[in-house]
Tab-separated table of C-alpha atoms and ligand atoms in Angstrom:
chain	number	residue	atom	x	y	z
A	1	UNK	CA	86.770	140.802	-139.161
A	2	UNK	CA	83.040	141.487	-140.312
A	3	UNK	CA	80.320	143.156	-138.016
A	4	UNK	CA	78.929	141.203	-135.219
A	5	UNK	CA	75.289	142.252	-136.834
A	6	UNK	CA	76.091	140.234	-139.957
A	7	UNK	CA	76.931	136.921	-138.526
A	8	UNK	CA	73.654	135.235	-139.362
A	9	UNK	CA	73.360	136.459	-142.984
A	10	UNK	CA	72.787	133.288	-145.054
A	11	UNK	CA	73.408	134.603	-148.585
A	12	UNK	CA	72.799	137.371	-150.940
A	13	UNK	CA	69.172	137.727	-151.098
A	14	UNK	CA	69.218	138.269	-147.157
A	15	UNK	CA	72.263	140.609	-147.537
A	16	UNK	CA	70.407	142.669	-149.883
A	17	UNK	CA	67.346	143.362	-147.965
A	18	UNK	CA	69.547	143.686	-145.051
A	19	UNK	CA	71.101	146.659	-146.468
A	20	UNK	CA	67.684	148.385	-147.456
A	21	UNK	CA	66.434	147.598	-143.990
A	22	UNK	CA	69.971	149.539	-142.921
A	23	UNK	CA	69.257	152.487	-144.988
A	24	UNK	CA	65.731	152.876	-143.392
A	25	UNK	CA	67.124	152.469	-139.763
A	26	UNK	CA	69.545	155.392	-140.194
A	27	UNK	CA	67.064	157.857	-141.042
A	28	UNK	CA	64.661	156.190	-138.055
A	29	UNK	CA	67.337	156.712	-136.126
A	30	UNK	CA	67.792	160.401	-136.870
A	31	UNK	CA	64.164	161.061	-135.774
A	32	UNK	CA	64.034	158.885	-132.672
A	33	UNK	CA	64.894	160.769	-129.846
A	34	UNK	CA	62.142	163.571	-131.155
A	35	UNK	CA	59.000	160.916	-131.165
A	36	UNK	CA	60.469	159.932	-128.289
A	37	UNK	CA	60.701	162.932	-126.326
A	38	UNK	CA	57.089	164.293	-127.585
A	39	UNK	CA	55.563	160.536	-127.127
A	40	UNK	CA	54.538	161.620	-130.818
A	41	UNK	CA	53.608	158.485	-133.575
A	42	UNK	CA	56.346	158.243	-136.295
A	43	UNK	CA	54.236	158.619	-139.502
A	44	UNK	CA	56.593	159.330	-141.669
A	45	UNK	CA	58.639	156.294	-140.771
A	46	UNK	CA	55.630	154.078	-141.801
A	47	UNK	CA	54.811	155.946	-144.867
A	48	UNK	CA	58.464	155.750	-146.009
A	49	UNK	CA	58.142	151.747	-145.194
A	50	UNK	CA	55.315	151.467	-146.876
A	51	UNK	CA	57.416	153.035	-149.712
A	52	UNK	CA	60.334	150.576	-149.416
A	53	UNK	CA	57.911	147.814	-149.326
A	54	UNK	CA	58.913	146.904	-145.659
A	55	UNK	CA	55.469	146.646	-144.564
A	56	UNK	CA	54.696	143.671	-147.016
A	57	UNK	CA	57.700	141.558	-146.131
A	58	UNK	CA	55.274	139.057	-144.904
A	59	UNK	CA	52.559	138.644	-147.154
A	60	UNK	CA	52.027	135.716	-149.702
A	61	UNK	CA	53.815	136.152	-153.030
A	62	UNK	CA	50.666	135.467	-154.094
A	63	UNK	CA	49.434	138.460	-153.388
A	64	UNK	CA	52.428	140.588	-154.163
A	65	UNK	CA	54.095	140.246	-151.048
A	66	UNK	CA	57.508	138.849	-150.182
A	67	UNK	CA	56.621	135.770	-148.122
A	68	UNK	CA	60.095	135.943	-145.999
A	69	UNK	CA	60.728	133.309	-143.418
A	70	UNK	CA	60.623	133.628	-139.589
A	71	UNK	CA	64.531	133.640	-140.020
A	72	UNK	CA	64.717	136.458	-142.201
A	73	UNK	CA	62.217	138.868	-140.441
A	74	UNK	CA	64.228	138.385	-136.777
A	75	UNK	CA	67.042	139.757	-138.712
A	76	UNK	CA	65.150	142.469	-140.395
A	77	UNK	CA	63.829	143.385	-137.290
A	78	UNK	CA	66.693	143.399	-135.529
A	79	UNK	CA	68.467	145.540	-137.884
A	80	UNK	CA	65.299	147.867	-137.825
A	81	UNK	CA	65.494	148.190	-133.831
A	82	UNK	CA	68.960	149.207	-134.139
A	83	UNK	CA	67.700	152.561	-135.744
A	84	UNK	CA	64.736	152.724	-133.395
A	85	UNK	CA	63.048	150.275	-130.970
A	86	UNK	CA	59.760	151.576	-130.957
A	87	UNK	CA	59.226	151.611	-134.631
A	88	UNK	CA	60.339	148.410	-134.839
A	89	UNK	CA	58.409	146.788	-131.955
A	90	UNK	CA	55.148	148.406	-133.344
A	91	UNK	CA	55.571	147.312	-137.036
A	92	UNK	CA	56.640	143.877	-135.377
A	93	UNK	CA	53.173	143.419	-134.273
A	94	UNK	CA	51.778	143.530	-138.042
A	95	UNK	CA	54.312	141.513	-139.892
A	96	UNK	CA	54.425	139.127	-136.594
A	97	UNK	CA	50.755	138.744	-137.158
A	98	UNK	CA	50.648	138.766	-141.071
A	99	UNK	CA	53.232	135.730	-140.682
A	100	UNK	CA	51.056	134.092	-138.203
A	101	UNK	CA	47.910	134.223	-140.213
A	102	UNK	CA	49.791	133.024	-143.524
A	103	UNK	CA	50.681	129.901	-141.551
A	104	UNK	CA	47.699	129.093	-139.697
A	105	UNK	CA	45.217	130.010	-142.112
A	106	UNK	CA	42.737	130.714	-139.201
A	107	UNK	CA	41.081	133.793	-140.891
A	108	UNK	CA	38.062	132.849	-143.293
A	109	UNK	CA	40.655	133.495	-146.567
A	110	UNK	CA	38.301	136.207	-147.924
A	111	UNK	CA	39.193	138.340	-144.604
A	112	UNK	CA	42.965	137.623	-145.342
A	113	UNK	CA	43.101	137.895	-148.901
A	114	UNK	CA	41.460	141.337	-148.531
A	115	UNK	CA	43.958	142.397	-145.770
A	116	UNK	CA	46.890	141.234	-147.864
A	117	UNK	CA	45.746	143.255	-150.780
A	118	UNK	CA	45.269	146.408	-148.563
A	119	UNK	CA	48.488	145.994	-147.340
A	120	UNK	CA	50.868	145.738	-150.757
A	121	UNK	CA	48.252	148.330	-152.459
A	122	UNK	CA	47.564	151.161	-149.642
A	123	UNK	CA	50.063	150.208	-147.026
A	124	UNK	CA	47.423	148.631	-144.373
A	125	UNK	CA	48.540	147.024	-141.373
A	126	UNK	CA	47.110	145.095	-138.720
A	127	UNK	CA	47.376	144.303	-134.774
A	128	UNK	CA	45.599	142.587	-131.982
A	129	UNK	CA	44.390	144.761	-129.057
A	130	UNK	CA	43.410	142.141	-126.569
A	131	UNK	CA	45.279	143.153	-123.509
A	132	UNK	CA	43.132	145.280	-120.919
A	133	UNK	CA	43.478	146.458	-116.879
A	134	UNK	CA	41.112	144.474	-115.651
A	135	UNK	CA	42.005	140.914	-117.384
A	136	UNK	CA	45.656	141.938	-117.494
A	137	UNK	CA	47.838	139.819	-120.103
A	138	UNK	CA	45.882	137.837	-122.400
A	139	UNK	CA	48.769	135.369	-122.163
A	140	UNK	CA	47.826	134.350	-118.893
A	141	UNK	CA	44.319	133.605	-119.745
A	142	UNK	CA	42.174	136.136	-118.412
A	143	UNK	CA	38.849	136.575	-119.507
A	144	UNK	CA	37.982	139.880	-121.276
A	145	UNK	CA	35.605	142.509	-119.834
A	146	UNK	CA	34.909	143.967	-123.778
A	147	UNK	CA	32.048	141.939	-124.458
A	148	UNK	CA	30.135	141.341	-128.116
A	149	UNK	CA	26.522	141.246	-127.924
A	150	UNK	CA	24.748	139.585	-131.232
A	151	UNK	CA	22.482	142.352	-133.455
A	152	UNK	CA	21.465	142.593	-136.657
A	153	UNK	CA	23.740	141.066	-138.893
A	154	UNK	CA	26.377	140.980	-136.868
A	155	UNK	CA	27.945	141.890	-133.530
A	156	UNK	CA	28.209	145.290	-131.203
A	157	UNK	CA	31.199	145.206	-129.595
A	158	UNK	CA	31.785	147.511	-125.787
A	159	UNK	CA	34.967	147.734	-123.948
A	160	UNK	CA	38.554	149.392	-123.551
A	161	UNK	CA	41.570	147.974	-124.498
A	162	UNK	CA	44.915	149.116	-123.126
A	163	UNK	CA	48.492	148.842	-124.807
A	164	UNK	CA	46.857	148.885	-128.217
A	165	UNK	CA	50.208	149.460	-130.304
A	166	UNK	CA	49.799	150.913	-133.773
A	167	UNK	CA	46.393	152.652	-132.662
A	168	UNK	CA	46.896	155.976	-134.118
A	169	UNK	CA	47.537	154.353	-138.110
A	170	UNK	CA	45.250	151.297	-138.398
A	171	UNK	CA	42.468	151.181	-140.038
A	172	UNK	CA	41.236	147.902	-138.850
A	173	UNK	CA	42.262	145.877	-135.860
A	174	UNK	CA	41.336	142.627	-133.907
A	175	UNK	CA	39.826	142.821	-130.385
A	176	UNK	CA	38.995	139.942	-128.316
A	177	UNK	CA	35.687	139.760	-126.512
A	178	UNK	CA	33.468	137.817	-124.342
A	179	UNK	CA	29.965	136.433	-125.224
A	180	UNK	CA	27.858	136.441	-122.451
A	181	UNK	CA	24.996	134.478	-123.968
A	182	UNK	CA	27.605	131.504	-125.425
A	183	UNK	CA	29.813	132.029	-122.553
A	184	UNK	CA	32.635	132.053	-124.502
A	185	UNK	CA	35.666	134.662	-125.980
A	186	UNK	CA	36.183	135.233	-129.764
A	187	UNK	CA	38.215	137.433	-131.784
A	188	UNK	CA	36.348	140.314	-134.123
A	189	UNK	CA	38.111	141.961	-137.105
A	190	UNK	CA	36.724	145.544	-136.595
A	191	UNK	CA	36.855	148.248	-139.115
A	192	UNK	CA	37.643	152.292	-138.120
A	193	UNK	CA	34.596	153.566	-137.607
A	194	UNK	CA	32.842	156.510	-135.496
A	195	UNK	CA	32.034	154.147	-132.497
A	196	UNK	CA	35.784	153.409	-131.888
A	197	UNK	CA	38.025	156.160	-130.061
A	198	UNK	CA	41.327	156.519	-129.083
A	199	UNK	CA	42.355	157.648	-125.912
A	200	UNK	CA	45.464	158.870	-125.947
A	201	UNK	CA	47.156	157.211	-122.478
A	202	UNK	CA	50.542	155.824	-123.498
A	203	UNK	CA	52.904	158.032	-121.671
A	204	UNK	CA	55.615	155.412	-120.595
A	205	UNK	CA	59.285	155.195	-119.393
A	206	UNK	CA	60.315	153.640	-122.790
A	207	UNK	CA	58.965	152.321	-126.213
A	208	UNK	CA	57.160	156.015	-126.211
A	209	UNK	CA	56.397	156.147	-130.032
A	210	UNK	CA	54.427	153.020	-130.336
A	211	UNK	CA	51.018	154.954	-129.968
A	212	UNK	CA	49.948	152.337	-127.393
A	213	UNK	CA	46.966	153.742	-126.476
A	214	UNK	CA	44.013	152.625	-124.952
A	215	UNK	CA	41.050	151.996	-127.457
A	216	UNK	CA	37.715	152.418	-126.535
A	217	UNK	CA	34.796	150.605	-128.452
A	218	UNK	CA	31.144	151.635	-127.783
A	219	UNK	CA	28.523	149.321	-129.435
A	220	UNK	CA	30.992	148.872	-132.608
A	221	UNK	CA	29.644	146.931	-134.858
A	222	UNK	CA	31.497	144.151	-136.242
A	223	UNK	CA	30.056	142.140	-139.214
A	224	UNK	CA	28.569	138.727	-138.941
A	225	UNK	CA	31.581	137.606	-141.274
A	226	UNK	CA	34.156	139.148	-138.507
A	227	UNK	CA	34.015	136.702	-135.888
A	228	UNK	CA	37.107	135.072	-136.217
A	229	UNK	CA	36.461	131.724	-134.200
A	230	UNK	CA	39.218	129.489	-136.007
A	231	UNK	CA	42.275	128.821	-134.645
A	232	UNK	CA	43.688	127.383	-138.028
A	233	UNK	CA	47.049	125.378	-137.771
A	234	UNK	CA	48.728	125.263	-134.652
A	235	UNK	CA	52.143	127.225	-135.266
A	236	UNK	CA	53.505	127.485	-131.943
A	237	UNK	CA	53.577	130.946	-131.784
A	238	UNK	CA	56.580	131.628	-133.849
A	239	UNK	CA	55.828	135.065	-135.391
A	240	UNK	CA	56.382	136.544	-131.486
A	241	UNK	CA	60.012	136.090	-132.040
A	242	UNK	CA	59.548	139.656	-133.753
A	243	UNK	CA	59.911	140.793	-129.758
A	244	UNK	CA	63.464	139.512	-129.017
A	245	UNK	CA	64.536	140.615	-132.274
A	246	UNK	CA	63.293	143.916	-131.585
A	247	UNK	CA	64.970	143.987	-127.986
A	248	UNK	CA	68.574	142.398	-129.844
A	249	UNK	CA	68.598	145.115	-132.231
A	250	UNK	CA	68.609	147.536	-129.583
A	251	UNK	CA	71.522	146.185	-127.223
A	252	UNK	CA	73.461	145.780	-130.334
A	253	UNK	CA	72.929	149.320	-130.973
A	254	UNK	CA	73.724	150.500	-127.529
A	255	UNK	CA	77.224	147.665	-127.815
A	256	UNK	CA	78.403	149.781	-131.132
A	257	UNK	CA	77.713	153.213	-129.400
A	258	UNK	CA	79.782	151.955	-126.419
A	259	UNK	CA	82.667	150.326	-128.519
A	260	UNK	CA	82.907	153.468	-130.367
A	261	UNK	CA	83.174	155.511	-127.450
A	262	UNK	CA	85.601	153.480	-125.731
A	263	UNK	CA	87.903	153.626	-128.899
A	264	UNK	CA	87.596	157.715	-128.716
A	265	UNK	CA	87.121	158.765	-125.427
A	266	UNK	CA	90.544	159.398	-123.938
A	267	UNK	CA	90.935	161.388	-120.563
A	268	UNK	CA	93.875	163.672	-120.446
A	269	UNK	CA	95.658	161.331	-117.602
A	270	UNK	CA	95.183	158.370	-119.766
A	271	UNK	CA	97.634	157.624	-122.847
A	272	UNK	CA	94.991	155.790	-125.080
A	273	UNK	CA	91.656	155.673	-125.156
A	274	UNK	CA	89.498	153.975	-122.384
A	275	UNK	CA	89.214	150.905	-124.913
A	276	UNK	CA	92.916	149.748	-123.489
A	277	UNK	CA	91.896	149.666	-120.182
A	278	UNK	CA	91.374	145.818	-118.663
A	279	UNK	CA	88.509	146.616	-116.980
A	280	UNK	CA	86.585	148.053	-120.098
A	281	UNK	CA	87.639	145.101	-121.980
A	282	UNK	CA	86.120	142.731	-119.442
A	283	UNK	CA	82.863	144.774	-119.771
A	284	UNK	CA	83.052	144.603	-123.761
A	285	UNK	CA	83.712	140.706	-123.167
A	286	UNK	CA	80.722	140.439	-120.840
A	287	UNK	CA	78.407	142.382	-123.652
A	288	UNK	CA	79.730	140.503	-126.438
A	289	UNK	CA	78.795	137.072	-124.210
A	290	UNK	CA	75.366	138.225	-123.183
A	291	UNK	CA	74.399	139.114	-126.662
A	292	UNK	CA	75.984	136.399	-128.398
A	293	UNK	CA	74.084	133.567	-126.633
A	294	UNK	CA	70.899	135.339	-126.711
A	295	UNK	CA	70.951	135.704	-130.530
A	296	UNK	CA	72.672	132.298	-130.992
A	297	UNK	CA	69.334	130.990	-129.271
A	298	UNK	CA	66.955	133.327	-131.113
A	299	UNK	CA	68.054	132.552	-134.949
A	300	UNK	CA	68.692	129.039	-133.822
A	301	UNK	CA	64.951	128.725	-132.908
A	302	UNK	CA	63.833	130.873	-135.724
A	303	UNK	CA	65.422	128.450	-138.100
A	304	UNK	CA	63.658	125.169	-136.742
A	305	UNK	CA	60.787	126.713	-136.662
A	306	UNK	CA	61.230	127.322	-140.462
A	307	UNK	CA	62.401	123.864	-141.089
A	308	UNK	CA	60.639	121.606	-138.792
A	309	UNK	CA	56.874	122.726	-139.911
A	310	UNK	CA	55.278	119.362	-138.309
A	311	UNK	CA	57.055	120.070	-134.952
A	312	UNK	CA	56.175	123.377	-134.609
A	313	UNK	CA	53.262	123.164	-131.645
A	314	UNK	CA	56.313	121.427	-129.829
A	315	UNK	CA	58.571	124.434	-130.219
A	316	UNK	CA	57.069	126.222	-127.609
A	317	UNK	CA	59.869	125.669	-124.884
A	318	UNK	CA	62.463	126.823	-127.193
A	319	UNK	CA	60.892	129.845	-128.476
A	320	UNK	CA	59.863	130.906	-125.103
A	321	UNK	CA	63.631	130.586	-124.071
A	322	UNK	CA	64.897	132.645	-126.777
A	323	UNK	CA	62.738	135.306	-125.679
A	324	UNK	CA	63.268	135.181	-122.092
A	325	UNK	CA	67.363	135.201	-122.733
A	326	UNK	CA	67.336	137.704	-125.410
A	327	UNK	CA	65.256	140.012	-123.327
A	328	UNK	CA	66.884	140.107	-120.099
A	329	UNK	CA	70.611	139.762	-121.950
A	330	UNK	CA	69.437	142.713	-124.031
A	331	UNK	CA	68.908	144.576	-120.383
A	332	UNK	CA	72.522	143.741	-118.968
A	333	UNK	CA	74.161	144.540	-122.607
A	334	UNK	CA	72.160	148.076	-122.589
A	335	UNK	CA	73.716	148.409	-118.771
A	336	UNK	CA	77.075	147.198	-119.435
A	337	UNK	CA	77.339	149.813	-122.211
A	338	UNK	CA	75.979	152.512	-120.078
A	339	UNK	CA	78.766	151.415	-117.722
A	340	UNK	CA	81.395	151.641	-120.062
A	341	UNK	CA	80.792	155.042	-121.436
A	342	UNK	CA	80.113	156.703	-117.521
A	343	UNK	CA	77.893	159.558	-116.420
A	344	UNK	CA	77.798	160.966	-119.730
A	345	UNK	CA	75.513	158.020	-121.001
A	346	UNK	CA	72.808	159.398	-118.942
A	347	UNK	CA	72.844	162.830	-121.301
A	348	UNK	CA	69.661	163.032	-122.991
A	349	UNK	CA	72.247	163.966	-126.100
A	350	UNK	CA	73.249	160.389	-126.074
A	351	UNK	CA	70.750	157.697	-127.010
A	352	UNK	CA	71.848	155.250	-124.384
A	353	UNK	CA	69.373	156.589	-122.044
A	354	UNK	CA	66.685	156.248	-124.419
A	355	UNK	CA	67.844	152.207	-124.983
A	356	UNK	CA	68.046	151.493	-121.628
A	357	UNK	CA	64.490	152.632	-121.339
A	358	UNK	CA	63.014	151.090	-124.094
A	359	UNK	CA	64.796	147.878	-123.441
A	360	UNK	CA	63.172	147.028	-120.376
A	361	UNK	CA	59.713	147.075	-122.200
A	362	UNK	CA	60.552	143.084	-123.728
A	363	UNK	CA	59.784	141.727	-119.958
A	364	UNK	CA	56.190	143.146	-120.463
A	365	UNK	CA	55.935	141.780	-123.890
A	366	UNK	CA	54.800	138.114	-124.108
A	367	UNK	CA	55.840	135.513	-123.194
A	368	UNK	CA	56.476	136.911	-119.709
A	369	UNK	CA	59.609	135.793	-117.765
A	370	UNK	CA	57.465	133.641	-115.265
A	371	UNK	CA	55.406	131.874	-117.742
A	372	UNK	CA	58.884	130.854	-119.815
A	373	UNK	CA	59.894	129.512	-116.453
A	374	UNK	CA	57.078	127.892	-116.129
A	375	UNK	CA	56.739	125.624	-119.399
A	376	UNK	CA	60.502	125.043	-119.179
A	377	UNK	CA	59.673	123.731	-115.375
A	378	UNK	CA	56.893	121.502	-116.692
A	379	UNK	CA	58.940	119.996	-119.275
A	380	UNK	CA	61.548	119.274	-117.055
A	381	UNK	CA	59.079	117.788	-114.327
A	382	UNK	CA	57.320	115.588	-117.440
A	383	UNK	CA	60.495	114.463	-118.794
A	384	UNK	CA	60.892	112.876	-115.009
A	385	UNK	CA	57.447	111.578	-114.946
A	386	UNK	CA	58.095	109.652	-118.084
A	387	UNK	CA	60.875	107.890	-116.863
B	401	LIG	C1	55.781	148.355	-125.129
B	401	LIG	C2	54.284	147.493	-125.583
B	401	LIG	C3	53.458	147.204	-126.418
B	401	LIG	C4	52.560	146.364	-126.263
B	401	LIG	N1	51.767	145.920	-127.361
B	401	LIG	C5	50.687	145.485	-127.446
B	401	LIG	C6	49.583	145.290	-127.928
B	401	LIG	O1	49.575	146.148	-129.253
B	401	LIG	N2	48.262	144.192	-127.914
B	401	LIG	C7	47.701	143.642	-126.926
B	401	LIG	O2	47.094	143.404	-126.528
B	401	LIG	N3	48.832	144.158	-126.006
B	401	LIG	C8	50.076	144.783	-126.219
B	401	LIG	N4	50.813	144.934	-124.784
B	401	LIG	C9	50.503	144.428	-123.232
B	401	LIG	C10	51.070	143.343	-123.339
B	401	LIG	O3	51.137	142.252	-123.847
B	401	LIG	C11	50.810	142.758	-121.792
B	401	LIG	O4	49.245	142.821	-121.458
B	401	LIG	C12	51.117	144.113	-120.558
B	401	LIG	O5	52.338	144.576	-120.776
B	401	LIG	C13	50.680	143.261	-119.587
B	401	LIG	O6	51.430	142.483	-118.965
B	401	LIG	P1	51.514	142.318	-117.327
B	401	LIG	O7	51.803	140.860	-117.357
B	401	LIG	O8	52.241	143.001	-116.906
B	401	LIG	O9	49.673	142.230	-116.677
B	401	LIG	P2	49.468	141.484	-115.786
B	401	LIG	O10	48.593	140.135	-116.573
B	401	LIG	O11	48.124	141.948	-115.350
B	401	LIG	O12	50.292	141.023	-114.982
B	401	LIG	C14	50.645	142.330	-113.760
B	401	LIG	C15	51.730	141.593	-112.558
B	401	LIG	O13	50.804	140.755	-111.738
B	401	LIG	C16	51.296	139.440	-111.791
B	401	LIG	N5	50.551	138.024	-112.510
B	401	LIG	C17	49.862	138.598	-112.987
B	401	LIG	N6	49.089	137.152	-113.094
B	401	LIG	C18	50.068	136.177	-113.389
B	401	LIG	C19	49.949	134.960	-113.365
B	401	LIG	N7	49.028	134.356	-113.637
B	401	LIG	N8	50.954	134.098	-112.684
B	401	LIG	C20	52.101	134.856	-112.156
B	401	LIG	N9	51.955	136.257	-112.032
B	401	LIG	C21	50.971	137.107	-112.299
B	401	LIG	C22	53.006	139.354	-112.525
B	401	LIG	O14	53.937	139.849	-111.306
B	401	LIG	C23	52.830	140.501	-113.415
B	401	LIG	O15	53.906	141.220	-113.723
B	401	LIG	C24	52.295	145.709	-124.861
B	401	LIG	C25	52.911	146.026	-124.266
B	401	LIG	C26	54.012	147.006	-123.930
B	401	LIG	C27	54.914	147.054	-122.862
């Protein structure tokens, strides 16, 4: 029987890429507990990923990238998160957004081309800082309190962004801002400058090495051409599947750890290891059911998104459901893995307690559970109304 993680590998090319990312994940796993404890940003992981070509996976081939599909992105990210959830989530924003820009073409061509070249040549990365303490998750439609005021040749951006993942390493990023004179909101591409500062606020229970600090902009200049007003082609937001992929990877690591432990651990009152106990086998079976169901949904949604280009906007419910099931099931899997291992699972010497903390963060990445359920309910009600 092959490994569960390989279930969705379709061909030799995907296998080759999988082996490369697994090598990185193994190195990052060794570094993960130190960064988790310190809350430090894993700069060396990002240097290694640049070296290995990981940062350019979603860049179009014409710029020297790999132009991988969403399905492959899910597979890569799941494997990377198996080694280190924080690194996977952080790089996932970058890889996902480049895929999104590739399919929507929502940036002016000149800016996208320049970004792609910088990724390939210098290991540049991108992320969007849209969350704020006053407006909450951008996915709920709150108006940014960050403002953009017109000035000679561009805009002056002022505000404070929270949850700014990758902030310690980015040389450019996108911010959402409100434009009072137009009573509208737009995104702006900002190149790091002395009017931008990082306030190291990220001290959380989980995903501690994502560098998701606050970013403060004090009249930071964005050139006229850096206003990213266009929405481009609607791609249904498939790129967000990098999020469930990450939490599945953490759950997979917890599952493997618990199974190995159960096969090895034999208390002296038993004849064999605890894996032979019916109760432990029930728990392993439950982990399998949760994990396999969620993986099936995520890979199926990614494949549909890749294949059905025209109907991408209508895949929103399916994509949201996949994220909902993956994040919630992953939390359950880590919980069950810890019950199998028992009291020693609480030890900082084992990775399970970190998995337990990291996996919870998925609840607070978009789309949030209540948004997904709302969309599913709306679909159901509209179906009845259409009768
Ligand atoms: C590890 C991690 C990395 C992240 N990285 C980034 C990043 O790089 N860039 C970025 O912009 N953001 C990032 N985020 C932020 C994320 O996208 C959310 O903005 C953030 O988690 C806050 O979401 P929230 O739902 O708790 O916030 P809020 O919208 O403030 O909601 C808080 C609570 O209020 C209730 N609530 C609020 N509004 C509604 C509503 N309309 N309907 C129902 N209930 C409501 C819900 O109970 C909700 O749980 C990251 C988050 C995490 C955890």
